[in-house]
């Protein structure tokens, strides 16, 4: 069996104890709670795509976004199994990248709290100190797609080298992970991503926490599945070549 090097691409919400915690945090400080809850329902039912949802969310909760302290970690916490998984990957030289549709005001403080030097991809909250104006900048969108704030597909494809025995592993739980699931060699899914993979005949491994993933990839007798998926490899190549 070839010795592949795993490249882990993990959804930020999948690593948290409560994957809706940042929404709960915003709801706590938003005056228009009924309107906020209605927006969340429309997003979860697919009426609003991710970019539409976060645009409306920012308009509704702009003052809350502005007031988030630079070191805010109150809204969320990584699960213990995720922190254990990070140590496991470090010991085995597996690179982890984090992506999210929310903003760096949520992701970066939590990474720093646990001294995790992981590359993260998210929106960037900017505030002009002179004018007092603020905006959210999304540097990782796809110019031809308006569905997500952070294009997970492009991130995975551009950071997976098929010629150097790299194996892309997607860990996700949200509808925003749907597009990239067809480009990953291995998919660990739960929640809405698991439902999408099941409906669209995409091979995946369901997990409850990250210890399930460790057990799956660490035991020699279970490592036969660690191989490049031909369909995913072809999709990555076609996208890379502009196909």
mmCIF file of C-alpha atoms in Angstrom:
data_model
loop_
_atom_site.group_PDB
_atom_site.id
_atom_site.type_symbol
_atom_site.label_atom_id
_atom_site.label_comp_id
_atom_site.label_asym_id
_atom_site.label_seq_id
_atom_site.Cartn_x
_atom_site.Cartn_y
_atom_site.Cartn_z
ATOM 1 C CA UNK A 1 0.000 0.000 0.000
ATOM 2 C CA UNK A 2 1.285 3.447 -0.912
ATOM 3 C CA UNK A 3 2.280 5.719 1.940
ATOM 4 C CA UNK A 4 -0.004 8.721 1.559
ATOM 5 C CA UNK A 5 0.359 11.977 3.445
ATOM 6 C CA UNK A 6 -2.981 13.177 4.713
ATOM 7 C CA UNK A 7 -4.097 16.765 4.126
ATOM 8 C CA UNK A 8 -6.974 17.519 6.485
ATOM 9 C CA UNK A 9 -9.600 20.117 5.563
ATOM 10 C CA UNK A 10 -11.934 20.720 8.488
ATOM 11 C CA UNK A 11 -15.087 22.804 8.804
ATOM 12 C CA UNK A 12 -14.779 25.155 11.788
ATOM 13 C CA UNK A 13 -18.280 24.392 13.060
ATOM 14 C CA UNK A 14 -17.553 20.643 13.060
ATOM 15 C CA UNK A 15 -14.736 21.218 15.556
ATOM 16 C CA UNK A 16 -16.919 23.002 18.107
ATOM 17 C CA UNK A 17 -18.914 21.644 21.021
ATOM 18 C CA UNK A 18 -21.964 23.431 19.611
ATOM 19 C CA UNK A 19 -21.867 23.980 15.860
ATOM 20 C CA UNK A 20 -24.443 26.783 16.021
ATOM 21 C CA UNK A 21 -22.792 28.584 18.924
ATOM 22 C CA UNK A 22 -21.743 31.694 17.008
ATOM 23 C CA UNK A 23 -25.346 32.129 15.853
ATOM 24 C CA UNK A 24 -26.510 31.722 19.442
ATOM 25 C CA UNK A 25 -23.972 34.341 20.466
ATOM 26 C CA UNK A 26 -25.264 36.839 17.900
ATOM 27 C CA UNK A 27 -28.878 36.102 18.814
ATOM 28 C CA UNK A 28 -28.091 36.870 22.443
ATOM 29 C CA UNK A 29 -27.087 40.446 21.587
ATOM 30 C CA UNK A 30 -29.423 41.121 18.643
ATOM 31 C CA UNK A 31 -32.510 43.226 19.296
ATOM 32 C CA UNK A 32 -34.528 41.839 16.360
ATOM 33 C CA UNK A 33 -34.583 38.283 17.709
ATOM 34 C CA UNK A 34 -37.692 37.135 15.814
ATOM 35 C CA UNK A 35 -36.325 38.387 12.496
ATOM 36 C CA UNK A 36 -32.958 36.807 13.271
ATOM 37 C CA UNK A 37 -34.562 33.430 14.027
ATOM 38 C CA UNK A 38 -36.595 33.610 10.814
ATOM 39 C CA UNK A 39 -33.421 34.239 8.799
ATOM 40 C CA UNK A 40 -31.747 31.221 10.384
ATOM 41 C CA UNK A 41 -34.734 29.029 9.480
ATOM 42 C CA UNK A 42 -34.599 30.215 5.858
ATOM 43 C CA UNK A 43 -30.869 29.476 5.725
ATOM 44 C CA UNK A 44 -31.219 26.022 7.237
ATOM 45 C CA UNK A 45 -34.065 25.163 4.845
ATOM 46 C CA UNK A 46 -32.083 26.316 1.796
ATOM 47 C CA UNK A 47 -34.184 29.378 0.957
ATOM 48 C CA UNK A 48 -31.151 31.589 1.593
ATOM 49 C CA UNK A 49 -27.715 30.505 0.392
ATOM 50 C CA UNK A 50 -24.711 31.062 2.625
ATOM 51 C CA UNK A 51 -23.629 34.373 1.138
ATOM 52 C CA UNK A 52 -27.163 35.801 1.196
ATOM 53 C CA UNK A 53 -27.607 34.671 4.780
ATOM 54 C CA UNK A 54 -24.415 36.228 6.100
ATOM 55 C CA UNK A 55 -25.025 39.454 4.188
ATOM 56 C CA UNK A 56 -28.449 39.805 5.812
ATOM 57 C CA UNK A 57 -27.010 38.657 9.126
ATOM 58 C CA UNK A 58 -24.430 41.413 9.073
ATOM 59 C CA UNK A 59 -27.027 44.027 8.170
ATOM 60 C CA UNK A 60 -29.196 42.914 11.068
ATOM 61 C CA UNK A 61 -26.416 42.448 13.630
ATOM 62 C CA UNK A 62 -23.854 45.029 12.493
ATOM 63 C CA UNK A 63 -23.589 46.597 15.935
ATOM 64 C CA UNK A 64 -22.955 43.187 17.483
ATOM 65 C CA UNK A 65 -20.163 42.451 14.995
ATOM 66 C CA UNK A 66 -18.574 45.808 15.753
ATOM 67 C CA UNK A 67 -18.617 45.175 19.489
ATOM 68 C CA UNK A 68 -16.937 41.758 19.388
ATOM 69 C CA UNK A 69 -13.673 42.069 21.360
ATOM 70 C CA UNK A 70 -10.473 41.106 19.555
ATOM 71 C CA UNK A 71 -9.904 38.262 22.020
ATOM 72 C CA UNK A 72 -13.496 37.011 22.187
ATOM 73 C CA UNK A 73 -13.794 33.294 22.944
ATOM 74 C CA UNK A 74 -16.981 33.323 25.009
ATOM 75 C CA UNK A 75 -19.208 32.249 22.146
ATOM 76 C CA UNK A 76 -17.675 28.840 21.504
ATOM 77 C CA UNK A 77 -15.227 26.151 22.518
ATOM 78 C CA UNK A 78 -13.446 23.410 20.620
ATOM 79 C CA UNK A 79 -14.509 19.905 21.511
ATOM 80 C CA UNK A 80 -12.020 17.888 23.516
ATOM 81 C CA UNK A 81 -11.914 15.252 20.792
ATOM 82 C CA UNK A 82 -10.921 17.890 18.214
ATOM 83 C CA UNK A 83 -7.984 19.027 20.357
ATOM 84 C CA UNK A 84 -6.958 15.387 20.713
ATOM 85 C CA UNK A 85 -7.228 15.015 16.933
ATOM 86 C CA UNK A 86 -4.963 18.044 16.391
ATOM 87 C CA UNK A 87 -2.297 16.428 18.574
ATOM 88 C CA UNK A 88 -2.693 13.154 16.693
ATOM 89 C CA UNK A 89 -2.227 14.903 13.349
ATOM 90 C CA UNK A 90 0.806 16.791 14.636
ATOM 91 C CA UNK A 91 2.424 13.540 15.784
ATOM 92 C CA UNK A 92 1.841 12.016 12.337
ATOM 93 C CA UNK A 93 2.749 15.078 10.247
ATOM 94 C CA UNK A 94 -0.782 15.500 8.909
ATOM 95 C CA UNK A 95 -1.515 19.097 7.961
ATOM 96 C CA UNK A 96 -4.835 20.614 9.073
ATOM 97 C CA UNK A 97 -6.573 23.556 7.451
ATOM 98 C CA UNK A 98 -9.724 25.161 8.850
ATOM 99 C CA UNK A 99 -12.404 26.875 6.809
ATOM 100 C CA UNK A 100 -15.538 28.762 7.734
ATOM 101 C CA UNK A 101 -18.146 31.137 6.349
ATOM 102 C CA UNK A 102 -18.052 33.265 9.486
ATOM 103 C CA UNK A 103 -15.413 35.897 10.296
ATOM 104 C CA UNK A 104 -11.940 35.894 11.783
ATOM 105 C CA UNK A 105 -13.290 37.608 14.906
ATOM 106 C CA UNK A 106 -14.745 34.191 15.763
ATOM 107 C CA UNK A 107 -12.126 31.777 14.445
ATOM 108 C CA UNK A 108 -8.770 33.349 15.289
ATOM 109 C CA UNK A 109 -9.268 34.058 19.029
ATOM 110 C CA UNK A 110 -10.266 30.450 19.650
ATOM 111 C CA UNK A 111 -7.244 29.133 17.753
ATOM 112 C CA UNK A 112 -4.969 31.448 19.723
ATOM 113 C CA UNK A 113 -6.575 30.452 23.012
ATOM 114 C CA UNK A 114 -5.369 26.888 22.464
ATOM 115 C CA UNK A 115 -2.084 27.892 20.787
ATOM 116 C CA UNK A 116 -3.113 26.161 17.565
ATOM 117 C CA UNK A 117 -1.004 27.221 14.599
ATOM 118 C CA UNK A 118 -3.528 26.099 12.002
ATOM 119 C CA UNK A 119 -4.151 27.916 8.749
ATOM 120 C CA UNK A 120 -7.742 29.150 8.719
ATOM 121 C CA UNK A 121 -9.831 30.555 5.879
ATOM 122 C CA UNK A 122 -12.749 32.825 6.740
ATOM 123 C CA UNK A 123 -14.138 36.303 6.280
ATOM 124 C CA UNK A 124 -12.096 39.231 7.580
ATOM 125 C CA UNK A 125 -13.749 41.881 9.713
ATOM 126 C CA UNK A 126 -12.255 45.303 9.046
ATOM 127 C CA UNK A 127 -12.885 48.524 10.903
ATOM 128 C CA UNK A 128 -11.562 51.910 9.812
ATOM 129 C CA UNK A 129 -10.339 53.598 12.981
ATOM 130 C CA UNK A 130 -10.656 57.063 11.450
ATOM 131 C CA UNK A 131 -14.137 56.841 9.962
ATOM 132 C CA UNK A 132 -15.501 54.232 12.337
ATOM 133 C CA UNK A 133 -16.973 52.345 9.388
ATOM 134 C CA UNK A 134 -16.680 48.588 9.273
ATOM 135 C CA UNK A 135 -17.150 45.864 6.685
ATOM 136 C CA UNK A 136 -16.609 42.171 6.180
ATOM 137 C CA UNK A 137 -14.191 41.194 3.425
ATOM 138 C CA UNK A 138 -14.235 37.686 1.964
ATOM 139 C CA UNK A 139 -10.887 36.943 0.273
ATOM 140 C CA UNK A 140 -11.588 33.259 -0.467
ATOM 141 C CA UNK A 141 -14.691 33.432 -2.652
ATOM 142 C CA UNK A 142 -14.929 31.995 -6.155
ATOM 143 C CA UNK A 143 -15.473 34.606 -8.861
ATOM 144 C CA UNK A 144 -17.992 32.422 -10.697
ATOM 145 C CA UNK A 145 -19.960 31.243 -7.651
ATOM 146 C CA UNK A 146 -22.056 33.301 -5.260
ATOM 147 C CA UNK A 147 -23.179 30.534 -2.916
ATOM 148 C CA UNK A 148 -20.503 30.534 -0.192
ATOM 149 C CA UNK A 149 -18.335 33.131 1.504
ATOM 150 C CA UNK A 150 -15.363 30.768 1.574
ATOM 151 C CA UNK A 151 -14.859 28.430 -1.395
ATOM 152 C CA UNK A 152 -13.844 25.152 0.203
ATOM 153 C CA UNK A 153 -13.515 23.454 -3.189
ATOM 154 C CA UNK A 154 -10.823 25.871 -4.391
ATOM 155 C CA UNK A 155 -8.937 25.626 -1.101
ATOM 156 C CA UNK A 156 -8.872 21.829 -1.147
ATOM 157 C CA UNK A 157 -7.939 21.543 -4.822
ATOM 158 C CA UNK A 158 -5.160 24.136 -4.645
ATOM 159 C CA UNK A 159 -3.614 22.503 -1.571
ATOM 160 C CA UNK A 160 -3.740 18.848 -2.631
ATOM 161 C CA UNK A 161 -0.785 17.640 -4.693
ATOM 162 C CA UNK A 162 -1.761 14.372 -6.338
ATOM 163 C CA UNK A 163 1.779 13.858 -7.658
ATOM 164 C CA UNK A 164 3.284 13.825 -4.161
ATOM 165 C CA UNK A 165 1.005 11.167 -2.683
ATOM 166 C CA UNK A 166 -1.145 13.674 -0.825
ATOM 167 C CA UNK A 167 -4.570 12.476 0.238
ATOM 168 C CA UNK A 168 -7.315 15.049 0.815
ATOM 169 C CA UNK A 169 -9.563 14.407 3.810
ATOM 170 C CA UNK A 170 -12.703 16.503 4.302
ATOM 171 C CA UNK A 171 -14.308 16.748 7.745
ATOM 172 C CA UNK A 172 -17.599 18.608 7.659
ATOM 173 C CA UNK A 173 -21.095 19.033 8.980
ATOM 174 C CA UNK A 174 -22.731 21.856 7.046
ATOM 175 C CA UNK A 175 -24.438 22.589 3.754
ATOM 176 C CA UNK A 176 -21.456 24.774 2.807
ATOM 177 C CA UNK A 177 -19.323 21.612 2.634
ATOM 178 C CA UNK A 178 -21.529 20.047 -0.038
ATOM 179 C CA UNK A 179 -19.686 21.327 -3.108
ATOM 180 C CA UNK A 180 -16.222 20.250 -1.974
ATOM 181 C CA UNK A 181 -17.337 16.760 -0.933
ATOM 182 C CA UNK A 182 -17.058 15.503 -4.514
ATOM 183 C CA UNK A 183 -13.437 16.683 -4.755
ATOM 184 C CA UNK A 184 -12.118 15.036 -1.573
ATOM 185 C CA UNK A 185 -10.559 11.577 -1.508
ATOM 186 C CA UNK A 186 -12.065 10.805 1.896
ATOM 187 C CA UNK A 187 -15.102 12.417 3.504
ATOM 188 C CA UNK A 188 -16.000 12.300 7.182
ATOM 189 C CA UNK A 189 -19.470 13.770 7.549
ATOM 190 C CA UNK A 190 -22.273 14.395 9.988
ATOM 191 C CA UNK A 191 -25.359 16.587 10.060
ATOM 192 C CA UNK A 192 -26.352 18.292 6.818
ATOM 193 C CA UNK A 193 -23.225 17.150 4.971
ATOM 194 C CA UNK A 194 -23.941 13.500 5.777
ATOM 195 C CA UNK A 195 -27.487 13.951 4.467
ATOM 196 C CA UNK A 196 -26.182 15.551 1.258
ATOM 197 C CA UNK A 197 -23.616 12.796 0.660
ATOM 198 C CA UNK A 198 -26.206 10.090 1.224
ATOM 199 C CA UNK A 199 -28.694 11.692 -1.187
ATOM 200 C CA UNK A 200 -26.026 12.260 -3.858
ATOM 201 C CA UNK A 201 -24.306 8.872 -3.611
ATOM 202 C CA UNK A 202 -21.004 10.290 -2.334
ATOM 203 C CA UNK A 203 -19.003 7.822 -0.263
ATOM 204 C CA UNK A 204 -18.525 9.083 3.287
ATOM 205 C CA UNK A 205 -17.839 7.914 6.820
ATOM 206 C CA UNK A 206 -20.228 9.199 9.454
ATOM 207 C CA UNK A 207 -18.694 10.366 12.725
ATOM 208 C CA UNK A 208 -19.930 11.601 16.089
ATOM 209 C CA UNK A 209 -16.673 13.090 17.313
ATOM 210 C CA UNK A 210 -13.030 13.231 16.266
ATOM 211 C CA UNK A 211 -12.096 10.120 18.215
ATOM 212 C CA UNK A 212 -14.154 8.202 15.651
ATOM 213 C CA UNK A 213 -11.901 9.651 12.944
ATOM 214 C CA UNK A 214 -8.717 8.843 14.866
ATOM 215 C CA UNK A 215 -9.866 5.249 15.318
ATOM 216 C CA UNK A 216 -10.679 4.976 11.621
ATOM 217 C CA UNK A 217 -7.364 6.232 10.252
ATOM 218 C CA UNK A 218 -4.982 4.940 12.925
ATOM 219 C CA UNK A 219 -5.658 1.206 12.926
ATOM 220 C CA UNK A 220 -3.656 -0.698 10.265
ATOM 221 C CA UNK A 221 -6.484 -3.147 9.536
ATOM 222 C CA UNK A 222 -8.796 -0.223 8.699
ATOM 223 C CA UNK A 223 -6.378 1.781 6.556
ATOM 224 C CA UNK A 224 -7.275 0.102 3.257
ATOM 225 C CA UNK A 225 -9.640 2.991 2.524
ATOM 226 C CA UNK A 226 -6.723 5.465 2.613
ATOM 227 C CA UNK A 227 -6.291 5.887 -1.113
ATOM 228 C CA UNK A 228 -6.958 8.476 -3.767
ATOM 229 C CA UNK A 229 -10.505 8.389 -5.066
ATOM 230 C CA UNK A 230 -10.278 8.268 -8.856
ATOM 231 C CA UNK A 231 -13.408 10.384 -9.430
ATOM 232 C CA UNK A 232 -12.198 13.062 -7.017
ATOM 233 C CA UNK A 233 -8.715 13.075 -8.537
ATOM 234 C CA UNK A 234 -10.159 13.601 -12.033
ATOM 235 C CA UNK A 235 -12.397 16.429 -10.788
ATOM 236 C CA UNK A 236 -9.421 18.123 -9.124
ATOM 237 C CA UNK A 237 -7.355 17.796 -12.292
ATOM 238 C CA UNK A 238 -10.146 19.157 -14.499
ATOM 239 C CA UNK A 239 -10.707 22.118 -12.203
ATOM 240 C CA UNK A 240 -6.985 22.829 -11.964
ATOM 241 C CA UNK A 241 -6.707 22.784 -15.765
ATOM 242 C CA UNK A 242 -9.750 25.003 -16.110
ATOM 243 C CA UNK A 243 -12.091 22.278 -17.244
#
